[in-house]
Coordinates of C-alpha atoms in Angstrom, one line a residue:
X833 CA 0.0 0.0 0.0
X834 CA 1.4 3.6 -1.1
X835 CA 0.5 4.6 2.4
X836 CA 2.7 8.1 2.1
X837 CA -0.4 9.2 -0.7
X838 CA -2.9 7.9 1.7
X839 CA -2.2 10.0 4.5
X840 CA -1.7 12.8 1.9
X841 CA -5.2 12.6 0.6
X842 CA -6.5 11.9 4.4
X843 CA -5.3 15.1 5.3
X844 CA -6.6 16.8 2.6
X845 CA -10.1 14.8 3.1
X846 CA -10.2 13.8 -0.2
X847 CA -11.7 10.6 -2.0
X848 CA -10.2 8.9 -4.4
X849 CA -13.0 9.9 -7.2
X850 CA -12.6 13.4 -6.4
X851 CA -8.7 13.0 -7.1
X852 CA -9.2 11.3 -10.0
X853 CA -11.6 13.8 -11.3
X854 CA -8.6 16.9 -10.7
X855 CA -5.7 14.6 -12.1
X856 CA -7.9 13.6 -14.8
X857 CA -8.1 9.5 -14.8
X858 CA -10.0 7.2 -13.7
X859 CA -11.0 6.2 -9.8
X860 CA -10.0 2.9 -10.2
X861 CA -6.4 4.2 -11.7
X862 CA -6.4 6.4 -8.2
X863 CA -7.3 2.9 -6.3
X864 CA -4.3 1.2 -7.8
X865 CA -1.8 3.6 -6.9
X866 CA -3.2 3.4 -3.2
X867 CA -2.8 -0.3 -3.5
X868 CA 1.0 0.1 -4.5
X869 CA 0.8 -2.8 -6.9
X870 CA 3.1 -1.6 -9.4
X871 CA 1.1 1.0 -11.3
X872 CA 3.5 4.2 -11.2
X873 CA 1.8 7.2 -12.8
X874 CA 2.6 8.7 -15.7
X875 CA 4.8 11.7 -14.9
X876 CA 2.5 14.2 -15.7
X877 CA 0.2 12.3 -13.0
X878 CA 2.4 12.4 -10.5
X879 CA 2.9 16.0 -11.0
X880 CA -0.5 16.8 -10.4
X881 CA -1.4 14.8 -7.7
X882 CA 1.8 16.8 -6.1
X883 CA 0.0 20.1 -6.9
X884 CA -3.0 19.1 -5.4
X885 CA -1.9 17.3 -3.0
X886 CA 0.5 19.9 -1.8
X887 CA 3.3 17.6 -1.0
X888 CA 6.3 16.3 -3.4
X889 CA 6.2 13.6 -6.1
X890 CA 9.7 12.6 -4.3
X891 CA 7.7 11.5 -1.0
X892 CA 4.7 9.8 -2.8
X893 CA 6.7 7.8 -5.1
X894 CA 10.4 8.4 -3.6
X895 CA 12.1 5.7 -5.5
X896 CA 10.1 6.2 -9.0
X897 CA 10.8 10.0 -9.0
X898 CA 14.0 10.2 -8.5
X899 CA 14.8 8.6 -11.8
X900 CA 12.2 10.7 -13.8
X901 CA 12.8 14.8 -13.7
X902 CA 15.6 15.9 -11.2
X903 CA 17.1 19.0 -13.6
X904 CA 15.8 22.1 -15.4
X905 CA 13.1 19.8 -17.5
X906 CA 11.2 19.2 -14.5
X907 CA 9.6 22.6 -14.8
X908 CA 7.7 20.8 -18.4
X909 CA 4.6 18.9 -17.5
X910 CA 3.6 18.4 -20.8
X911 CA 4.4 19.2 -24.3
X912 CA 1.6 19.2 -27.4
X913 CA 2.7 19.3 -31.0
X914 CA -0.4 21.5 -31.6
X915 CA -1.7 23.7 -28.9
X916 CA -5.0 22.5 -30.4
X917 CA -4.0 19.2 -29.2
X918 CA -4.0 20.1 -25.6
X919 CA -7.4 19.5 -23.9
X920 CA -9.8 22.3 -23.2
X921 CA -10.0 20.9 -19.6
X922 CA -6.5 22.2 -19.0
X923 CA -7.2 25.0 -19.9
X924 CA -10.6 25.8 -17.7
X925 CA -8.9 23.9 -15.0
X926 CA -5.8 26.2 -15.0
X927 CA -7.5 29.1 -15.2
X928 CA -10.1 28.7 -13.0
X929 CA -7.8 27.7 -10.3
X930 CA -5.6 30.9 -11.0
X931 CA -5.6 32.6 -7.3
X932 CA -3.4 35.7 -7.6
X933 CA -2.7 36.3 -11.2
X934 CA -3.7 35.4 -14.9
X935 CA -1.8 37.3 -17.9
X936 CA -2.6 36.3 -21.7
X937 CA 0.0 37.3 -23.8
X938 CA -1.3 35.8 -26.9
X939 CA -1.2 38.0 -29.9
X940 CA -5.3 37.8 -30.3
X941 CA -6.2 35.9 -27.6
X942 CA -9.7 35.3 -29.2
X943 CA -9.8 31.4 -28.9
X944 CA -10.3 31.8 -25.3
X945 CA -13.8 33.3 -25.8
X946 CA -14.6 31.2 -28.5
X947 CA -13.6 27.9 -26.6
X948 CA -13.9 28.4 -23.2
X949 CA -17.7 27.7 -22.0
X950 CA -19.0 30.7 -20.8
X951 CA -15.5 33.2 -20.4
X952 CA -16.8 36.1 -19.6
X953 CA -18.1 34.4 -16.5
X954 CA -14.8 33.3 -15.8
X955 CA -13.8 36.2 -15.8
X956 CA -16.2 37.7 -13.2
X957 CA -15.5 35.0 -10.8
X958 CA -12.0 35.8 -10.8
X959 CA -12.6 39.6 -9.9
X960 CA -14.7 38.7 -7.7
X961 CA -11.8 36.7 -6.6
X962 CA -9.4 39.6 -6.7
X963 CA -7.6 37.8 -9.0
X964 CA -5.4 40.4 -10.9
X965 CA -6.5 39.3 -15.4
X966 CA -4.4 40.8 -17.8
X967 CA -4.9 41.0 -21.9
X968 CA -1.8 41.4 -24.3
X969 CA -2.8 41.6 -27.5
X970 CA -1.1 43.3 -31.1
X971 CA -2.3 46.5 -32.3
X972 CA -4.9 45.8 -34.9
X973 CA -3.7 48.2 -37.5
X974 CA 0.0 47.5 -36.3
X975 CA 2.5 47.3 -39.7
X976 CA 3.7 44.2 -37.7
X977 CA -0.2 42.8 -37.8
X978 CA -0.4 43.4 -41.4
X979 CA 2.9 41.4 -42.2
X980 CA 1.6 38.7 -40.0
X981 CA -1.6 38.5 -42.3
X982 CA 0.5 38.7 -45.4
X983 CA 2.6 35.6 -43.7
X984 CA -0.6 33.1 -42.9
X985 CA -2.8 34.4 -45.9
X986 CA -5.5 33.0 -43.9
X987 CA -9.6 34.4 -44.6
X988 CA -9.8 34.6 -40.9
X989 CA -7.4 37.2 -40.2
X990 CA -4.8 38.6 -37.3
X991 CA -6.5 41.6 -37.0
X992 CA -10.1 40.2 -37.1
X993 CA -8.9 37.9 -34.5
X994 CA -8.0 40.8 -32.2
X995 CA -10.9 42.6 -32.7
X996 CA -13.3 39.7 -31.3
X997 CA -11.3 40.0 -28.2
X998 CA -11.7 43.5 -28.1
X999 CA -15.8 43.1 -28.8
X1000 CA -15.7 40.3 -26.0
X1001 CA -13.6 42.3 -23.9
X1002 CA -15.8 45.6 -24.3
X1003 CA -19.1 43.3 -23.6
X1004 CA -17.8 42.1 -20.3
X1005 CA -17.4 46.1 -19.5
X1006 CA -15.2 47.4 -16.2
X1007 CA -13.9 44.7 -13.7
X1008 CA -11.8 45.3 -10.6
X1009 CA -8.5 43.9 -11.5
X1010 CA -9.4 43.7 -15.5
X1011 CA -6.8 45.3 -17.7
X1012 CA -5.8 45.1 -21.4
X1013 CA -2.8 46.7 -23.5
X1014 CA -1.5 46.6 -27.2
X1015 CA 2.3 45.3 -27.0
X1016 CA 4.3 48.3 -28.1
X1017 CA 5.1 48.8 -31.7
X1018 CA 8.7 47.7 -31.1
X1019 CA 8.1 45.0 -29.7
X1020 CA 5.4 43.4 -31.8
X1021 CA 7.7 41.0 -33.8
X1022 CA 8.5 39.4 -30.8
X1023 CA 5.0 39.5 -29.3
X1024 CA 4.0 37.4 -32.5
X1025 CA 6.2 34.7 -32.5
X1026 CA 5.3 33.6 -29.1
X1027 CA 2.5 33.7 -27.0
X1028 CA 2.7 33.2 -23.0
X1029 CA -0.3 32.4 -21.1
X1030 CA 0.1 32.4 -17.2
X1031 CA -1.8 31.4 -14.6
X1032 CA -0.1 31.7 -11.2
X1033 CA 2.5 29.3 -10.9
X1034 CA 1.7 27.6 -14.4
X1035 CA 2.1 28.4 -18.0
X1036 CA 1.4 27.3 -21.4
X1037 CA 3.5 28.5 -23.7
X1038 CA 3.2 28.7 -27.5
X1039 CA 6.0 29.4 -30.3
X1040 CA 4.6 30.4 -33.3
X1041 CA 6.0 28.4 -36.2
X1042 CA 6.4 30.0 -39.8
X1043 CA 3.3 31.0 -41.8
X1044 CA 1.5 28.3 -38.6
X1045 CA -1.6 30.3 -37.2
X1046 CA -1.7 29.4 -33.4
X1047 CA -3.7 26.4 -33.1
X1048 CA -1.3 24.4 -35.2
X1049 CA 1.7 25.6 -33.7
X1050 CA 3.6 23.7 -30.6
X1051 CA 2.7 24.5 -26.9
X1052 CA 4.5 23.5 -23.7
X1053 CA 2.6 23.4 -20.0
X1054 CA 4.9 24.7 -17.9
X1055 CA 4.8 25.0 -13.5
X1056 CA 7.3 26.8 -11.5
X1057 CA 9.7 25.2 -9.7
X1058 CA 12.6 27.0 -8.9
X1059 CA 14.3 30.8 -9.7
X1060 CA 15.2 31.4 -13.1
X1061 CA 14.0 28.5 -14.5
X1062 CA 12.2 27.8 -17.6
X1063 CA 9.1 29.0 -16.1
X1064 CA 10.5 32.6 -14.9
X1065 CA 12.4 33.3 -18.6
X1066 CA 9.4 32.7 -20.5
X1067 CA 7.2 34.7 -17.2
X1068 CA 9.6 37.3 -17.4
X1069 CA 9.1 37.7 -21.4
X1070 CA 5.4 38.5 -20.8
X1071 CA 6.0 40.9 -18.3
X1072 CA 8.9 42.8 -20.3
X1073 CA 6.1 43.4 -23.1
X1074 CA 3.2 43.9 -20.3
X1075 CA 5.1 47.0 -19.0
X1076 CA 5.8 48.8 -22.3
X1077 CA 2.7 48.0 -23.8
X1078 CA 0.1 50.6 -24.3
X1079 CA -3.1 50.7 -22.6
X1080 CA -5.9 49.9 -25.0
X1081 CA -8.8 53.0 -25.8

């Protein structure tokens, strides 16, 4: 019996179902781990049951986990060949949970009206939550926006993109804590190329790859673990183009 993730989820009063519910498997995957009969989670799984858990992967499974992650890579949970690719789940779970602070520094940012249920909502709860929400977007009728149309020579264009976030953004009106900038002219090009979206203490990062419009690019799920890790350069990136950005009209 794995009786160091018993006592965890005892003290956290939590069922095995509701677990697996949060990690995202199955309660009987949850009961074979508590059994200790050889299953060792993926990972990833073992990640999260750590974050939610709120004690290390090294102490539930000591002798599995220090032969998975020990370095810099340990900050990468998860790594998608498409950002399309990665579920939607992750993506309400992550940002409902945010606590503190949320910042999308995509360059449109419109899929996350279009395929989160009900956004807007999310976003209410979270002021209400004094969770600080931040929107990085390009200008609209930026030269840099233009090029990028030119570049994907898509029907659904950059600058149409942006301007469903701005409608969205304009219909969910004044919240406490709700801001939302253009990225400044100079630093468009690299605002375009990759987009950072950070919820507290986990990102999910997105390179933007050739004439690739967003969804078919890569995207990585990163979680803080250390200083000046991969979490904090990419953090850090957002926040350099956050402060010289220009609020939006």
């Amino acid at each position: 019996m794995n009786t160091a993730l018993r006592d965890a989820m005892a003290a956290k009063g939590m069922k095995p179902h509701q677990l697996a519910t949060l990690v995202g498997v199955s309660s009987a995957t949850v009961e074979r781990w508590l059994a200790g009969t050889g299953r060792v989670p993926h990972p990833r799984n073992q990640d999260e049951v750590s974050y939610h858990l709120g004690v290390s992967t090294e102490m539930l499974w000591p002798r599995e986990s220090s032969i998975i992650k020990a370095g810099p890579d340990r900050e990468v949970l998860a790594m998608y060949p498409y950002r399309s690719a990665c579920p939607t789940t992750v993506w309400t779970k992550l940002i409902g949970a945010a606590k503190k602070d949320a910042i999308f520094a995509g360059y449109t940012n419109y899929f996350l009206f279009t395929q989160q249920p009900d956004f807007p909502r999310t976003l209410r709860e979270l002021s209400a939550r004094g969770v600080r929400v931040r929107f990085l977007m390009g200008d609209p009728e930026g030269s840099v926006t233009r090029q990028r149309e030119e570049i994907e020579n898509t029907a659904f264009s950059v600058s149409a993109r942006i301007r469903i976030t701005l409608e969205q953004l304009s219909r969910v009106g004044e919240l406490p804590g709700l801001e939302a900038r253009y990225s400044a002219p100079e630093d468009a090009m690299n605002h375009v190329g990759l987009s950072v979206f950070r919820m507290d203490d986990d990102a999910l990062v997105t390179p933007h790859l050739a004439r690739l419009v967003g969804h078919d690019s890569p995207m990585m799920h990163l979680r803080r673990r250390a200083e000046h890790g991969m979490f904090d350069r990419f953090a850090e990136h957002a926040e350099e183009l956050w402060e010289r950005g220009r609020p939006v009209a």
